[in-house]
Coordinates of C-alpha atoms in Angstrom, one line a residue:
Chain A
X363 CA 0.3 -0.3 -0.1
X364 CA 1.2 3.4 -0.9
X365 CA 0.8 6.0 1.7
X366 CA -0.6 9.3 0.7
X367 CA 2.0 11.7 2.5
X368 CA 2.4 15.0 1.1
X369 CA 5.3 17.1 0.1
X370 CA 6.1 19.0 2.4
X371 CA 5.6 22.7 2.2
X372 CA 9.3 24.9 1.5
X373 CA 8.5 27.7 3.8
X374 CA 10.3 31.2 2.7
X375 CA 11.6 32.9 6.2
X376 CA 9.6 36.2 7.0
X377 CA 12.1 39.0 6.7
X378 CA 12.9 41.5 9.3
X379 CA 12.3 44.8 9.4
X380 CA 16.4 45.2 9.4
X381 CA 16.4 42.7 6.4
X382 CA 13.9 45.2 4.7
X383 CA 16.3 48.0 5.6
X384 CA 18.8 46.1 4.4
X385 CA 17.2 45.0 1.3
X386 CA 16.1 48.5 0.1
X387 CA 19.3 50.7 1.7
X388 CA 21.3 47.9 -0.5
X389 CA 19.9 48.9 -3.8
X390 CA 20.4 52.1 -3.2
X391 CA 23.9 52.4 -2.8
X392 CA 24.1 50.0 -5.3
X393 CA 23.3 52.8 -7.5
X394 CA 24.1 56.4 -6.4
X395 CA 28.3 55.6 -7.2
X396 CA 26.4 54.6 -10.5
X397 CA 24.8 56.9 -11.8
X398 CA 27.2 60.3 -9.7
X399 CA 30.3 61.0 -11.2
X400 CA 32.9 60.6 -8.2
X401 CA 35.9 63.4 -8.7
X402 CA 39.5 61.5 -8.9
X403 CA 38.1 57.3 -8.8
X404 CA 38.2 55.8 -11.6
X405 CA 35.9 54.4 -13.8
X406 CA 36.1 51.4 -13.0
X407 CA 36.2 52.3 -9.2
X408 CA 32.7 53.6 -9.4
X409 CA 31.7 49.8 -9.9
X410 CA 33.7 48.5 -7.5
X411 CA 32.4 50.9 -5.0
X412 CA 29.0 50.1 -6.0
X413 CA 29.9 46.4 -5.1
X414 CA 31.3 47.2 -2.2
X415 CA 28.3 49.6 -0.9
X416 CA 26.1 46.6 -1.9
X417 CA 28.2 44.5 -0.1
X418 CA 28.6 45.8 3.0
X419 CA 24.5 46.5 4.0
X420 CA 23.8 43.0 2.9
X421 CA 26.5 41.9 5.7
X422 CA 25.7 43.5 8.1
X423 CA 21.4 43.7 7.7
X424 CA 21.7 39.9 6.6
X425 CA 19.5 40.9 4.2
X426 CA 20.1 38.0 1.9
X427 CA 22.3 34.8 3.6
X428 CA 26.2 35.9 4.1
X429 CA 26.9 33.4 1.3
X430 CA 24.5 34.6 -1.1
X431 CA 25.6 37.9 -0.5
X432 CA 29.6 36.8 -1.6
X433 CA 27.5 34.6 -4.3
X434 CA 25.6 37.7 -5.5
X435 CA 29.3 40.3 -5.2
X436 CA 31.5 37.7 -7.6
X437 CA 28.7 37.8 -10.5
X438 CA 28.3 41.5 -9.9
X439 CA 32.1 41.3 -10.3
X440 CA 31.7 38.9 -13.5
X441 CA 28.9 41.4 -15.3
X442 CA 30.5 44.7 -14.0
X443 CA 34.4 44.3 -14.4
X444 CA 35.2 42.2 -16.6
X445 CA 35.7 40.8 -19.5
X446 CA 31.9 40.0 -19.3
X447 CA 31.0 43.1 -18.6
X448 CA 27.3 43.8 -19.7
X449 CA 28.7 47.8 -20.3
X450 CA 32.1 48.2 -22.0
X451 CA 34.0 51.6 -22.1
X452 CA 36.1 51.8 -18.2
X453 CA 39.4 50.3 -19.9
X454 CA 40.7 47.2 -19.8
X455 CA 39.1 43.9 -17.7
X456 CA 40.4 41.6 -16.5
X457 CA 38.8 37.6 -17.9
X458 CA 35.7 36.6 -16.0
X459 CA 38.3 33.2 -15.0
X460 CA 39.3 35.0 -12.4
X461 CA 36.8 36.1 -10.3
X462 CA 35.1 32.4 -10.8
X463 CA 38.9 31.1 -9.6
X464 CA 38.0 32.6 -6.2
X465 CA 35.9 29.9 -5.3
X466 CA 38.9 27.7 -6.2
X467 CA 41.7 30.1 -4.6
X468 CA 44.4 27.9 -2.7
X469 CA 43.3 29.4 0.6
X470 CA 39.6 27.6 0.2
X471 CA 41.9 24.2 -0.9
X472 CA 44.0 24.1 2.5
X473 CA 40.4 25.1 4.1
X474 CA 38.9 22.1 2.1
X475 CA 41.5 20.1 4.2
X476 CA 41.2 21.0 7.0
X477 CA 37.2 20.9 7.0
X478 CA 37.8 17.4 5.6
X479 CA 40.1 16.5 8.6
X480 CA 38.0 17.8 11.5
X481 CA 35.1 16.1 9.9
X482 CA 36.7 13.1 10.1
X483 CA 37.7 13.6 13.5
X484 CA 34.7 13.7 14.8
X485 CA 33.5 10.6 12.3
X486 CA 36.0 8.3 14.2
X487 CA 35.3 10.3 17.7
X488 CA 39.2 10.9 18.1
X489 CA 37.5 14.7 19.3
X490 CA 36.0 13.4 22.1
X491 CA 38.0 10.9 22.6
X492 CA 41.4 13.5 22.9
X493 CA 39.2 15.7 25.3
X494 CA 38.7 12.3 27.3
X495 CA 42.4 11.2 28.1
X496 CA 43.2 15.5 27.6
X497 CA 40.8 16.4 30.8
X498 CA 42.3 14.0 32.5
X499 CA 45.5 15.3 34.3
X500 CA 43.3 17.8 35.1
X501 CA 40.8 16.1 37.6
X502 CA 40.1 17.8 40.9
X503 CA 39.9 20.5 42.0
X504 CA 37.1 22.8 39.9
X505 CA 39.3 25.7 38.4
X506 CA 42.1 23.8 37.3
X507 CA 39.0 21.4 35.7
X508 CA 38.7 24.9 33.8
X509 CA 41.7 25.4 32.7
X510 CA 41.3 21.9 31.0
X511 CA 38.5 22.3 29.8
X512 CA 39.4 25.8 28.1
X513 CA 42.5 24.6 26.7
X514 CA 41.3 21.7 25.1
X515 CA 38.7 23.6 23.8
X516 CA 41.0 26.1 22.2
X517 CA 43.5 23.2 20.5
X518 CA 40.5 21.3 19.3
X519 CA 39.7 24.7 17.8
X520 CA 43.3 25.6 15.8
X521 CA 42.2 22.7 13.3
X522 CA 38.1 22.3 13.9
X523 CA 35.6 25.1 13.0
X524 CA 34.9 27.1 16.5
X525 CA 31.2 26.0 16.1
X526 CA 32.0 22.7 15.6
X527 CA 34.2 22.5 18.4
X528 CA 31.8 24.1 20.6
X529 CA 28.8 21.9 19.9
X530 CA 31.2 18.6 20.7
X531 CA 32.4 20.4 23.7
X532 CA 28.9 21.1 24.8
X533 CA 28.3 17.1 23.8
X534 CA 31.0 15.9 26.3
X535 CA 30.3 18.6 29.1
X536 CA 26.2 18.9 29.6
X537 CA 26.4 16.4 31.9
X538 CA 28.9 17.8 33.7
X539 CA 26.9 20.8 33.7
X540 CA 24.0 18.9 35.3
X541 CA 26.1 17.6 38.4
X542 CA 27.1 21.5 39.3
X543 CA 24.7 23.0 41.2
X544 CA 22.8 26.0 39.3
X545 CA 24.2 29.1 39.4
X546 CA 27.7 31.2 38.8
X547 CA 29.5 27.9 38.4
X548 CA 27.0 26.8 35.7
X549 CA 27.4 30.3 33.8
X550 CA 31.3 30.1 34.0
X551 CA 31.7 26.7 32.3
X552 CA 29.4 27.6 29.9
X553 CA 30.6 30.9 29.1
X554 CA 34.4 29.2 28.9
X555 CA 34.1 27.0 26.5
X556 CA 32.5 29.6 23.6
X557 CA 35.0 32.1 25.2
X558 CA 37.9 29.1 24.6
X559 CA 36.6 28.3 21.0
X560 CA 36.6 31.2 19.5
X561 CA 40.4 32.3 20.9
X562 CA 41.5 28.8 19.9
X563 CA 40.5 29.7 16.0
X564 CA 42.5 32.5 15.6
X565 CA 45.7 29.5 16.5
X566 CA 46.2 28.2 12.7
X567 CA 45.2 29.4 9.6
X568 CA 42.2 26.8 9.5
X569 CA 41.1 27.5 13.1
X570 CA 38.3 30.0 12.0
X571 CA 37.2 31.9 8.2
X572 CA 38.9 35.3 9.2
X573 CA 42.1 33.7 9.1
X574 CA 41.4 32.6 5.8
X575 CA 40.0 36.1 4.1
X576 CA 43.2 37.4 5.3
X577 CA 45.6 34.5 4.1
X578 CA 43.9 34.7 0.7
X579 CA 44.5 39.0 0.8
X580 CA 48.3 38.9 1.7
X581 CA 49.0 36.4 -0.5
X582 CA 47.4 38.1 -3.6
X583 CA 48.8 41.0 -2.8
X584 CA 52.6 38.2 -2.9
X585 CA 53.0 38.0 0.9
X586 CA 51.5 35.0 1.9
X587 CA 52.3 33.7 5.4
X588 CA 53.2 29.4 6.2
X589 CA 50.5 27.8 8.2
X590 CA 53.8 27.8 11.0
X591 CA 54.3 31.5 10.2
X592 CA 50.8 31.9 11.1
X593 CA 51.4 30.6 13.9
X594 CA 54.5 32.5 15.6
X595 CA 52.4 35.5 15.0
X596 CA 49.0 34.4 16.9
X597 CA 49.6 31.6 19.3
X598 CA 51.0 33.9 22.2
X599 CA 48.4 36.0 22.0
X600 CA 45.7 33.1 22.1
X601 CA 47.5 31.8 25.0
X602 CA 47.7 34.6 27.2
X603 CA 44.4 36.1 26.0
X604 CA 43.0 32.6 27.0
X605 CA 45.1 31.9 30.3
X606 CA 43.1 35.7 30.7
X607 CA 39.8 33.8 30.4
X608 CA 40.2 31.7 32.9
X609 CA 41.5 33.9 35.8
X610 CA 39.0 35.9 34.7
X611 CA 36.0 33.4 34.5
X612 CA 37.8 31.4 37.8
X613 CA 37.9 33.8 39.9
X614 CA 34.3 35.4 38.9
X615 CA 32.3 32.5 38.4
X616 CA 33.7 29.3 40.0
X617 CA 34.3 29.0 43.7
X618 CA 37.4 26.7 45.3
X619 CA 35.0 24.8 46.4
X620 CA 33.2 23.7 44.0
X621 CA 32.5 20.1 43.9
X622 CA 32.8 19.1 39.9
X623 CA 33.8 15.7 38.0
X624 CA 35.5 15.5 35.2
X625 CA 34.9 11.6 34.4
X626 CA 35.1 11.7 30.9
X627 CA 35.8 7.7 28.5
X628 CA 38.2 7.9 25.9
X629 CA 37.2 5.7 23.6
X630 CA 40.2 5.2 20.9
X631 CA 38.2 3.7 17.5
X632 CA 41.1 1.6 15.8
X633 CA 39.4 0.2 12.9
X634 CA 41.3 0.2 9.8
X635 CA 39.4 3.3 8.2
X636 CA 39.9 4.7 12.2
X637 CA 44.2 4.1 11.4
X638 CA 44.0 4.9 8.6
X639 CA 42.6 8.2 9.1
X640 CA 45.0 9.1 12.4
X641 CA 47.7 8.2 9.5
X642 CA 46.8 10.3 6.8
X643 CA 45.3 13.9 9.5
X644 CA 49.0 13.7 11.0
X645 CA 50.8 13.3 8.5
X646 CA 49.3 16.2 7.3
X647 CA 49.5 18.5 10.4
X648 CA 52.7 17.4 10.4
X649 CA 53.6 19.0 7.6
X650 CA 51.9 22.0 7.7
X651 CA 54.2 22.5 10.8
X652 CA 57.2 21.8 9.6
X653 CA 56.9 24.4 5.5
X654 CA 60.1 25.9 6.1
X655 CA 62.1 22.4 5.9
X656 CA 60.3 21.2 2.6
X657 CA 58.8 24.0 1.1
X658 CA 55.2 22.5 0.1
X659 CA 52.5 25.6 0.4
X660 CA 50.1 25.1 3.0
X661 CA 47.2 25.2 0.6
X662 CA 49.1 21.6 -1.7
X663 CA 49.3 20.1 1.4
X664 CA 45.9 20.2 2.9
X665 CA 44.7 19.1 -0.5
X666 CA 46.8 15.9 0.1
X667 CA 44.0 14.4 2.9
X668 CA 41.1 15.5 0.2
X669 CA 42.6 12.8 -2.3
X670 CA 44.4 10.9 0.4
X671 CA 41.4 9.8 2.6
X672 CA 39.0 9.9 -0.5
X673 CA 41.2 7.8 -2.4
X674 CA 41.4 4.8 0.4
X675 CA 37.0 5.2 1.2
X676 CA 38.2 6.2 4.4
X677 CA 35.6 9.6 3.5
X678 CA 33.3 9.8 0.5
X679 CA 30.8 11.4 -1.3
X680 CA 28.8 12.0 1.6
X681 CA 31.8 13.6 4.0
X682 CA 31.8 15.7 0.8
X683 CA 28.4 16.7 0.2
X684 CA 28.5 17.2 4.3
X685 CA 31.8 20.0 4.2
X686 CA 30.8 23.4 4.9
X687 CA 30.6 24.9 1.3
X688 CA 28.3 27.9 2.5
X689 CA 31.4 28.6 5.1
X690 CA 34.2 28.8 2.0
X691 CA 31.8 30.5 -0.6
X692 CA 31.5 33.4 2.1
X693 CA 35.4 33.5 2.3
X694 CA 35.3 33.0 -1.7
X695 CA 33.6 36.6 -1.7
X696 CA 35.4 38.0 0.3
X697 CA 38.9 37.1 -1.4
X698 CA 37.0 38.6 -4.3
X699 CA 35.7 41.8 -2.7
X700 CA 39.4 42.0 -2.0
X701 CA 41.4 41.6 -5.5
X702 CA 38.5 43.7 -7.1
X703 CA 39.1 46.5 -4.6
X704 CA 42.6 46.7 -5.5
X705 CA 42.2 46.3 -9.3
X706 CA 39.6 48.1 -9.6
X707 CA 42.0 51.8 -8.2
X708 CA 38.9 51.9 -5.7
X709 CA 41.9 51.3 -2.9
X710 CA 44.1 54.3 -3.7
X711 CA 41.0 56.3 -3.6
X712 CA 39.8 55.5 -0.6
X713 CA 43.4 55.5 0.7
X714 CA 42.6 59.2 -0.4
X715 CA 39.9 59.7 1.6
X716 CA 41.4 60.3 4.8
X717 CA 44.3 61.9 6.1
X718 CA 45.9 58.3 7.7
X719 CA 49.7 59.0 7.7
X720 CA 48.7 62.4 10.0
X721 CA 47.5 60.4 12.8
X722 CA 50.5 58.3 15.5
X723 CA 51.0 54.4 13.9
X724 CA 49.6 53.9 17.6
X725 CA 46.5 56.0 17.5
X726 CA 45.7 54.1 14.3
X727 CA 46.4 50.6 15.2
X728 CA 43.7 51.0 18.2
X729 CA 41.4 52.7 15.4
X730 CA 41.1 49.5 13.9
X731 CA 41.1 47.2 16.0
X732 CA 38.6 48.8 18.2
X733 CA 36.5 48.9 15.0
X734 CA 37.3 45.1 14.0
X735 CA 36.4 44.1 17.8
X736 CA 32.9 46.4 17.2
X737 CA 32.1 45.4 13.7
X738 CA 32.5 41.3 14.9
X739 CA 30.6 41.8 17.7
X740 CA 27.0 42.8 16.1
X741 CA 28.0 40.9 12.5
X742 CA 29.3 37.2 11.9
X743 CA 33.0 37.3 12.3
X744 CA 33.4 35.7 8.6
X745 CA 31.4 38.9 6.8
X746 CA 33.3 41.3 9.2
X747 CA 36.8 40.3 7.9
X748 CA 35.4 39.6 4.8
X749 CA 35.0 44.0 4.9
X750 CA 37.2 44.5 6.5
X751 CA 40.7 43.2 5.5
X752 CA 40.7 44.7 2.0
X753 CA 40.0 48.0 3.3
X754 CA 42.3 47.6 6.1
X755 CA 45.4 46.3 3.5
X756 CA 44.4 49.1 1.3
X757 CA 45.0 51.7 4.1
X758 CA 48.3 49.9 5.1
X759 CA 50.0 51.1 1.8
X760 CA 50.3 54.2 2.9
X761 CA 51.3 53.3 6.8
X762 CA 55.3 52.8 8.2
X763 CA 54.0 49.0 8.9
X764 CA 54.3 45.5 7.5
X765 CA 50.7 45.4 5.7
X766 CA 51.0 41.5 6.7
X767 CA 50.8 43.1 10.3
X768 CA 47.7 45.1 10.0
X769 CA 45.7 41.5 7.1
X770 CA 46.3 39.4 10.7
X771 CA 45.5 41.7 13.2
X772 CA 42.5 42.7 11.4
X773 CA 41.2 38.5 11.0
X774 CA 42.6 37.9 14.8
X775 CA 40.3 40.8 16.2
X776 CA 37.9 40.0 14.7
X777 CA 37.5 36.8 16.3
X778 CA 37.9 39.0 19.4
X779 CA 34.5 40.3 18.7
X780 CA 32.4 37.9 21.3
X781 CA 30.4 40.3 24.2
X782 CA 26.8 38.9 22.4
X783 CA 25.4 35.7 21.9
X784 CA 24.7 36.9 18.1
X785 CA 27.9 37.8 17.8
X786 CA 29.3 34.5 17.0
X787 CA 27.7 30.8 16.7
X788 CA 29.4 29.2 19.7
X789 CA 28.1 32.6 21.7
X790 CA 24.3 31.3 20.7
X791 CA 24.9 27.7 21.4
X792 CA 26.2 28.5 25.6
X793 CA 23.1 31.5 25.4
X794 CA 20.6 28.0 24.6
X795 CA 22.0 25.9 27.0
X796 CA 19.7 28.6 29.1
X797 CA 22.3 28.6 31.6
X798 CA 24.4 32.0 30.6
X799 CA 22.5 35.3 31.0
X800 CA 23.0 37.9 28.5
X801 CA 24.1 40.7 31.0
X802 CA 27.1 38.1 31.8
X803 CA 27.9 37.5 28.3
X804 CA 28.6 41.1 28.1
X805 CA 30.6 41.2 31.0
X806 CA 33.0 38.7 30.7
X807 CA 33.1 39.5 26.3
X808 CA 33.4 42.8 27.0
X809 CA 36.7 41.8 29.9
X810 CA 38.1 39.7 27.2
X811 CA 37.5 41.0 24.3
X812 CA 38.5 44.6 25.6
X813 CA 41.9 43.0 27.2
X814 CA 42.7 41.1 23.7
X815 CA 41.7 43.7 21.6
X816 CA 44.9 46.4 23.8
X817 CA 47.2 43.4 23.9
X818 CA 46.4 43.2 19.9
X819 CA 47.4 46.9 19.4
X820 CA 49.3 48.2 22.1
X821 CA 51.5 45.1 23.0
X822 CA 52.1 42.5 19.8
X823 CA 53.1 44.6 16.7
X824 CA 56.5 44.8 19.1
X825 CA 56.6 41.0 20.0
X826 CA 56.6 40.3 16.3
X827 CA 59.3 43.5 15.5
X828 CA 61.6 41.4 18.2
X829 CA 61.5 38.3 16.9
X830 CA 61.8 39.2 13.7
X831 CA 58.5 38.0 12.5
X832 CA 57.6 40.3 10.5
Chain F
X692 CA 8.5 30.7 15.7
X693 CA 7.5 28.2 18.7
X694 CA 6.9 24.3 18.0
X695 CA 3.7 22.9 19.1
X696 CA 2.6 20.3 20.7
X697 CA -1.2 18.8 20.3
X698 CA -2.7 16.6 22.4
X699 CA -6.2 14.6 20.7
X700 CA -8.4 13.2 23.7
X701 CA -12.0 13.1 24.4
X702 CA -11.6 12.4 28.4
X703 CA -10.9 15.5 30.0
X704 CA -9.4 13.7 32.7
X705 CA -6.8 11.9 30.1
X706 CA -6.2 15.2 28.6
X707 CA -5.1 17.1 31.9
X708 CA -2.9 13.8 33.2
X709 CA -1.4 14.0 29.7
X710 CA -0.7 18.0 29.9
X711 CA 0.3 17.5 34.3
X712 CA 3.0 15.0 32.6
X713 CA 4.6 17.1 30.5
X714 CA 4.4 20.3 32.7
X715 CA 8.1 20.4 31.5
X716 CA 7.8 21.1 28.5
X717 CA 4.9 23.8 28.6
X718 CA 7.5 27.1 29.3
X719 CA 9.3 26.3 25.7
X720 CA 6.5 24.8 23.7
X721 CA 2.9 25.1 22.4
X722 CA 0.9 22.9 24.3
X723 CA -2.3 22.7 22.6
X724 CA -5.6 20.5 23.8
X725 CA -8.6 18.9 21.4
X726 CA -11.6 17.3 22.5
X727 CA -12.7 16.4 18.2
X728 CA -11.0 16.2 15.3
X729 CA -12.7 19.8 14.5
X730 CA -11.1 21.6 17.3
X731 CA -7.8 20.1 16.0
X732 CA -8.0 21.2 12.7
X733 CA -9.2 24.7 14.1
X734 CA -5.7 24.5 16.3
X735 CA -3.8 23.3 13.3
X736 CA -5.4 26.4 11.8
X737 CA -4.4 28.9 14.7
X738 CA -0.9 27.3 15.2
X739 CA -0.2 27.6 11.5
X740 CA -1.4 31.7 10.9
X741 CA 0.3 32.9 14.8
X742 CA 4.2 31.7 12.2
X743 CA 4.6 28.2 14.5
X744 CA 5.1 24.8 13.7
X745 CA 3.1 22.2 14.5
X746 CA 5.8 19.3 15.7
X747 CA 3.8 16.6 17.7
X748 CA 0.9 15.3 17.4
X749 CA -1.0 12.5 20.6
X750 CA -3.4 11.9 19.5
X751 CA -6.1 8.9 21.0
X752 CA -8.2 6.4 18.5
X753 CA -11.8 6.3 19.9
X754 CA -13.4 9.8 19.3
X755 CA -16.7 10.9 18.9
X756 CA -17.0 11.6 14.9
X757 CA -13.6 11.0 12.9
X758 CA -11.6 8.3 14.7
X759 CA -7.9 9.1 15.5
X760 CA -6.2 6.9 13.1
X761 CA -8.1 9.2 10.3
X762 CA -7.0 12.1 11.9
X763 CA -2.8 11.6 11.5
X764 CA -3.9 9.9 7.7
X765 CA -5.5 12.9 6.8
X766 CA -2.3 15.4 8.3
X767 CA 0.4 12.9 6.4
X768 CA -1.3 14.0 3.2
X769 CA -1.1 17.9 4.7
X770 CA 1.8 19.6 3.1
X771 CA 1.6 22.5 6.0
X772 CA 1.6 19.0 9.1
X773 CA 3.1 16.2 6.5
X774 CA 7.0 17.0 8.5
X775 CA 4.8 16.7 12.5
X776 CA 5.6 13.7 14.2
X777 CA 2.5 11.7 15.2
X778 CA 2.6 9.2 17.8
X779 CA -1.0 7.1 18.5
X780 CA -1.8 7.2 22.5
X781 CA -4.2 4.3 23.1
X782 CA -5.6 1.3 25.0
X783 CA -8.6 1.0 21.9
X784 CA -7.1 0.4 18.9
X785 CA -7.1 -3.0 17.2
X786 CA -5.3 -4.2 14.9
X787 CA -6.1 -3.0 11.6
X788 CA -6.1 0.8 13.0
X789 CA -2.7 -0.1 13.9
X790 CA -1.8 -1.4 10.9
X791 CA -3.4 1.4 8.7
X792 CA -2.0 4.0 11.6
X793 CA 1.6 2.8 10.4
X794 CA 1.3 2.6 7.0
X795 CA -0.9 5.1 6.1
X796 CA -0.1 7.9 8.2
X797 CA 3.6 6.9 8.7
X798 CA 3.0 6.7 12.3
X799 CA 5.4 6.9 14.5
X800 CA 5.2 6.0 18.0
X801 CA 2.3 4.0 20.4
X802 CA 1.8 4.7 23.4
X803 CA -0.4 2.0 25.1
X804 CA -2.8 3.7 28.2
X805 CA -1.4 4.3 31.2
X806 CA 1.4 5.4 30.0
X807 CA 5.4 6.2 32.5
X808 CA 5.4 9.9 33.6
X809 CA 8.6 9.3 32.7
X810 CA 9.2 7.3 29.2
X811 CA 6.2 9.6 27.6
X812 CA 8.5 13.2 28.4
X813 CA 11.5 10.4 27.2
X814 CA 9.2 9.8 23.9
X815 CA 8.1 13.5 23.7
X816 CA 11.5 14.7 24.0
X817 CA 12.7 12.2 21.2
X818 CA 9.8 13.4 18.8
X819 CA 11.1 16.9 19.2
X820 CA 14.2 15.9 18.4
X821 CA 13.4 14.1 15.6
X822 CA 10.8 16.6 14.1
X823 CA 13.5 19.3 14.0
X824 CA 16.0 17.1 12.4
X825 CA 14.0 16.1 9.4
X826 CA 12.2 19.7 9.3
X827 CA 15.3 21.8 9.0
X828 CA 14.5 23.9 12.0
X829 CA 17.2 25.5 13.8
X830 CA 17.5 23.8 17.4
X831 CA 18.9 26.6 19.1
X832 CA 15.6 28.6 20.5
X833 CA 14.1 25.1 21.2
X834 CA 17.4 23.0 23.2
X835 CA 15.8 22.8 26.3
X836 CA 12.8 20.5 25.1
X837 CA 16.2 18.2 22.2
X838 CA 18.3 16.1 23.0
X839 CA 21.2 17.6 23.4
X840 CA 23.1 15.9 21.6
X841 CA 21.4 14.8 18.9
X842 CA 20.7 18.9 18.5
X843 CA 24.1 20.0 18.7
X844 CA 25.2 17.7 15.7
X845 CA 22.5 19.7 13.7
X846 CA 24.4 22.6 14.3
X847 CA 28.3 21.4 14.4
X848 CA 27.6 21.0 10.9
X849 CA 27.3 24.7 9.7
X850 CA 29.9 25.8 10.3
X851 CA 31.6 29.1 11.6
X852 CA 29.2 31.7 8.9

């Protein structure tokens, strides 16, 4: 007998007022540079400015999904700024293929490898087993346990997306949370995980999308950074901010005598498929860390696990489909935007708008970091990086500082915006557990984000200089 | 948007017992009751009009007028309610009714009266989670009434957008 089951209705989401406004203002802002002649801006620059303004309004208001704006940016660049432009007459334009190529930019390939390894780690239960093993030495003392939780979360988050790390760690932690007395201790633990995941994400190029956006933009301007090079720049900041967060959270929320049990069982998969996975993942990470010795770029290394895991059938077509394509496309849109701003002469015009060189460098860096943290608190970290990285890299041309430092700084600052439930998916998860009041998230986010921002703007440039990293 | 749970039961004491046992869900889920099929259809209209989603129906079989099984078969054919999870809560459905409920309405669970309160809550949590997974609803606003492990598995695949 056949079942008379209806095809479920596809529901379009209701647009919020902000989204409607975003659609309207974005469309108007798109038209203005096309209709008005701006002195000092080349014809191609006008078109790029139109696309950039549209991207700002759409990404900030999320008028359409973030990844939809990203592909819209690429399409508009093809239609307005390539050899296939609908209206010519603005001088020689690059082939359309250069814009489409951003979807397979080497940084995207690097992320493809990172995502596949992260998904495999989950598929074989490696993430949970590692967490269980590494938490054991921290058992006994509640504050020490919190440190253990945060360190493991950050370590996982260096290689796995911040969101997936948070989801995994909450699955581990929910029984621990339930055993804690209601109140501050639960809040402290539930806050520690998203904070550690956000901070850990800055540690490696594959840790979170803003890193990829900065890397892609720097590579486009011939200033690529190796995997280990990125880690040397970012890990010191990561460790200090992490330790500070632990100190702050444990003082504020965890009484010394809080009982906390961390009895987790590690269950390492020893099937042949899992063993091949461990080998491939281990080899990939090792090759990433040793780039200065063998010279194979991190993107090429990132493609290695893709080939090896698919060829050995440890992972298959379903795993490819499950990869976070929306994130990859969002990054590609950011890279395309950056490339367009550089190629159209819009960057030169933007720098000319303000006499940046008249400001003291320290103040300028503080401003840069503050804007990045502020914007990424209210919009997606990746979208904030997509907008700010190309802007600040153009700005850096006229400054007495290495553009690499500026690019990395903006990417790292975009990770520090974590004062609201909407700031990042990890925060949204923590908020959804019901253990974290918004007010506590604001307090911890402002204190820890603020500490990280000051460190990043005032101390890190000298540290990088002193270590000879730039 | 809230998830809605509809109890279809003609006997008031049974309805009240169900509501009492599911009280822990009431803070996060829209709990609705109906004593017969026409009322149930009205309630579904209201849920839909308010922009909420019917996630779970717990229906008795023996009702005045249309039977619970026929009601569930109707839900399966309606594009608004096709994804709703369907549970029969009854002591009086014979084998033929039960077979029709499974084959034609895609029945998800069968609860025999009398039920155990704890087991019922587990079942509701499990079914709400199954609805969220199948309907592609964002699980985070409803995390309190879901199986956290399965709900977080959906979130994990989103990545850092």
